C-alpha positions as MATLAB code, in Angstrom:
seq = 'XXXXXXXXXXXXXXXXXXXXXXXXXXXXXXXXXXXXXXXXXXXXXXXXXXXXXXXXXXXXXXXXXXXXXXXXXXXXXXXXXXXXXXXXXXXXXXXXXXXXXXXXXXXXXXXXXXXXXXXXXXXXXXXXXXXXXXXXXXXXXXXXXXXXXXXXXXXXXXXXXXXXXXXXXXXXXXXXXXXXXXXXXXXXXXXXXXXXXXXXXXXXXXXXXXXXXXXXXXXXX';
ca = [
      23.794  -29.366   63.638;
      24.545  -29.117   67.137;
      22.984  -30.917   70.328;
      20.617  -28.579   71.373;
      19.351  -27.445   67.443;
      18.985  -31.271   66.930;
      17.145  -31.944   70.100;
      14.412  -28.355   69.372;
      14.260  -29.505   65.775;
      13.349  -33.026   67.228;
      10.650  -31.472   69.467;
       8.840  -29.132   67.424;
       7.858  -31.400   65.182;
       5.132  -32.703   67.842;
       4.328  -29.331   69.222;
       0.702  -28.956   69.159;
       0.279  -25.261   69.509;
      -2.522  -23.690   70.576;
      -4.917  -26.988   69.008;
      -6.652  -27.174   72.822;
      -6.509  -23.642   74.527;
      -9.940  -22.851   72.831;
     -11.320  -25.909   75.587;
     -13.486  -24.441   78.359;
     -15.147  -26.849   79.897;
     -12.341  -28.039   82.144;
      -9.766  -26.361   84.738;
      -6.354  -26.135   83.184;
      -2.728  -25.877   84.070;
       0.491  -25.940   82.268;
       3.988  -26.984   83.497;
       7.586  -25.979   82.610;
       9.953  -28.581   81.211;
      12.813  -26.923   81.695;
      16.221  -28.547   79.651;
      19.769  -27.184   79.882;
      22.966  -28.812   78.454;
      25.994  -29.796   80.773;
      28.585  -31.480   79.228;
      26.804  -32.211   75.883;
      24.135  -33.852   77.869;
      20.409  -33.080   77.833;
      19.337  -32.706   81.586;
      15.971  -31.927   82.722;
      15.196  -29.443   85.843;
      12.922  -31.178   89.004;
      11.177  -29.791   91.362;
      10.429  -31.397   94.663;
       6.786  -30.443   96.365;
       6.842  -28.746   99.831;
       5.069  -31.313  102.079;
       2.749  -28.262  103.705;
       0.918  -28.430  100.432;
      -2.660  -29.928  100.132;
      -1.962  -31.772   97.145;
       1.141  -33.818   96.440;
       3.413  -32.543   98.580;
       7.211  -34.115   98.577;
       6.786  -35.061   95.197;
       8.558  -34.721   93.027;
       7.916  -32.724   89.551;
       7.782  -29.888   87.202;
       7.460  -26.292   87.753;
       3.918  -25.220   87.258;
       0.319  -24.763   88.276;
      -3.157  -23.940   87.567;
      -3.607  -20.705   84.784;
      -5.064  -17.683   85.935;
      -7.750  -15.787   84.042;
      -4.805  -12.780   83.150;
      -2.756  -15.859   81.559;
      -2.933  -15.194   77.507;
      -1.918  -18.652   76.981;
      -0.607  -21.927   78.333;
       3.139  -20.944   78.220;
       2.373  -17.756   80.064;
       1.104  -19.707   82.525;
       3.959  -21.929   82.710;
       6.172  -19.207   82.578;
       4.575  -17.613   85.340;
       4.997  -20.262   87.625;
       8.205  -20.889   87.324;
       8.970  -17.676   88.028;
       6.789  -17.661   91.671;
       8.521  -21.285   92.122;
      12.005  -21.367   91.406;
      12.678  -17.357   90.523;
      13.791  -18.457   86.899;
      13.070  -14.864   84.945;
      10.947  -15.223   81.852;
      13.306  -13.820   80.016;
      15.672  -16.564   80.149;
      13.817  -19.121   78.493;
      13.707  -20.050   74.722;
      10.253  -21.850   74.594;
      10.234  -25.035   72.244;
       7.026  -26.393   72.169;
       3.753  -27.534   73.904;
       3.074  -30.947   73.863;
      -0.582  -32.814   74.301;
      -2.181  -31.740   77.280;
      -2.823  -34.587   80.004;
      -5.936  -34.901   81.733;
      -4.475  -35.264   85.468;
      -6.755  -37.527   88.114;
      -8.510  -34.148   89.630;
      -9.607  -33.334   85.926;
      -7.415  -30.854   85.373;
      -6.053  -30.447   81.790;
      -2.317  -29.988   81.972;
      -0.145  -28.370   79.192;
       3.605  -29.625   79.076;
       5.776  -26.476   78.025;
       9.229  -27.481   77.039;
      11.614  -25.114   76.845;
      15.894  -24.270   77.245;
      17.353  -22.366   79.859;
      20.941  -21.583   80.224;
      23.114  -23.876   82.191;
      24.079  -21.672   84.340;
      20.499  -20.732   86.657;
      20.754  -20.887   89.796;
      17.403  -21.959   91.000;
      15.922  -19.921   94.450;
      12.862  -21.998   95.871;
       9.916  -20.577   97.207;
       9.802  -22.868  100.245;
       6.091  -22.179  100.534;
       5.972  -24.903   96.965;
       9.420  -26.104   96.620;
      11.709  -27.702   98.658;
      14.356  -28.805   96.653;
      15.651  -28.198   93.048;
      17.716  -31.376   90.944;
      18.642  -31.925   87.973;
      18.488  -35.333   85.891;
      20.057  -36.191   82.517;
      16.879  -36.656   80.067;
      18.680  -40.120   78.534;
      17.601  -41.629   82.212;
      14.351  -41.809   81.412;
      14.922  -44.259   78.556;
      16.996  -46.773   80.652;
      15.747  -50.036   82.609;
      17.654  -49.495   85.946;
      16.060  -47.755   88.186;
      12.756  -48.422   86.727;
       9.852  -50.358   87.697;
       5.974  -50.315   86.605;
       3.261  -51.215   88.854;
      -0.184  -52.546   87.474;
      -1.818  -49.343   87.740;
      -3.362  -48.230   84.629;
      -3.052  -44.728   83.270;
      -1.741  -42.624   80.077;
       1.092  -44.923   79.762;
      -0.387  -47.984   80.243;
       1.401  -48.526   84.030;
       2.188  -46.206   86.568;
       6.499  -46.247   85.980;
       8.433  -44.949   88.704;
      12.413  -43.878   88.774;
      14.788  -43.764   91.530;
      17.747  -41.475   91.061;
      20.121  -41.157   93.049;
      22.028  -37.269   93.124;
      25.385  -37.371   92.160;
      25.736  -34.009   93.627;
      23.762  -34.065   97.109;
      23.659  -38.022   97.480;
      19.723  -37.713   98.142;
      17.856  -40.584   96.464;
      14.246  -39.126   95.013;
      11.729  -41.011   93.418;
      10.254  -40.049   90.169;
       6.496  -41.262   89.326;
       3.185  -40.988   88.332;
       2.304  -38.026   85.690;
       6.087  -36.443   85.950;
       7.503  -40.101   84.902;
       5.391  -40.459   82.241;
       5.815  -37.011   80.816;
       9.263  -37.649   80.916;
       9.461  -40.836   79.192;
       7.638  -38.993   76.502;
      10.237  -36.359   76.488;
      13.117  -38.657   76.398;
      11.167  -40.599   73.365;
      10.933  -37.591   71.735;
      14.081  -35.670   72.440;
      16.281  -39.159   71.096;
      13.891  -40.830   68.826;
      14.783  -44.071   70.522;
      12.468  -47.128   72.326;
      12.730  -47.166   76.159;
      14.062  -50.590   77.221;
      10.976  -51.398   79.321;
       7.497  -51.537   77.731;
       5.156  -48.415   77.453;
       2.237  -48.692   75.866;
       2.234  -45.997   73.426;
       3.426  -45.967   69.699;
       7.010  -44.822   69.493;
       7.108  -43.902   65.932;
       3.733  -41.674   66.883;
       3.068  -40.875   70.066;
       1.468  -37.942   70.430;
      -1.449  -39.486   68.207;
      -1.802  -42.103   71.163;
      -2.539  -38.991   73.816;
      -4.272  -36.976   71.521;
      -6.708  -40.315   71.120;
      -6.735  -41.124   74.761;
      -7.345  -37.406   75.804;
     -10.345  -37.443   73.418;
     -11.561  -40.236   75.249;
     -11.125  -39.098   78.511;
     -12.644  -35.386   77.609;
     -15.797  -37.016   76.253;
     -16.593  -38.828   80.102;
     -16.397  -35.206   81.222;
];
């Protein structure tokens, strides 16, 4: 089995499907986790915010945003997005798998859609949302340097943060919050291996964890 076969085989096995799109009492959104492979290596696609937007802006993160009511699903709305965002065509992307949806700190229940696209996009901002476009290998996420954790709590027990540094551009961008944890989850997933700092989730089943704390947060609703 190949890279990529062994990394969607890894992956579907925790996709959740469409267990929460019946939920209506809450505002959703879904993101694009977009993965490509250079080299034999798993990288992840980044967004970074434009900083005229209300929320968030010059962070950095996925592509993705609220659903709209035409949306038939959470991966159309991720799909969507992307498009508006980065002009990557729906028809260049082999969807994996949805993973637990995260209740975000405005209350808005977001859907992580993972998915392949070819190596070869060429990403085209809308600068009204986007200001930049990087790539980082997914293995990153799994590695002490560059990380630190700051007494916050959330999802992931601490609020991690990343600095990368570009090897293509030389721009240093920091990766926290929501978009670090989701990608700690994806690296966890995608290898099947312990980060080397603490998280405070179950590694051999993590998705039970979120499923339990989104349970939790859902019922304070």
């Amino acid at each position: 089995m190949d890279v990529k076969a062994e990394v969607i085989a890894s992956l579907r096995k925790n996709d959740i499907g469409d267990k929460y799109s019946h939920l209506s009492s809450v505002k959703k959104a879904s993101v694009l986790i977009p993965l490509f492979l250079r080299e034999g290596r798993v990288h992840v696609l980044l967004t970074v915010r434009s900083t005229e937007l209300k929320h968030n802006p010059g962070e950095v993160c996925f592509p993705g945003g609220k659903s709209d009511p035409h949306d038939r699903d959470e991966i159309e709305t991720a799909l969507r997005e992307a498009l508006e965002e980065i002009s990557l065509p729906p028809d260049g992307v082999e969807v994996v798998c949805r993973l637990c949806p995260v209740l975000n700190a405005r209350g808005i229940l977001v859907t992580p859609v993972v998915a392949f696209i070819s190596d070869s996009f060429q990403a085209s901002p809308n600068p009204d949302e986007v200001s930049e476009v990087f790539s980082v290998p997914v293995e990153f996420f799994l590695k002490e340097t560059d990380h630190s954790a700051y007494p916050v709590p959330n999802i992931a027990g601490y609020t991690h943060s990343f600095i990368y540094t570009d090897p293509v551009t030389d721009k240093i961008q920091q990766i926290w919050g929501l978009t670090a944890y989701l990608l700690i989850l994806l690296a966890v997933l995608t290898f099947k291996k312990n980060p080397e700092f603490e998280v405070d989730f179950d590694f051999q089943n993590p998705l039970a964890n979120f499923q339990q704390h989104l349970k939790r947060s859902l019922s304070k609703l």
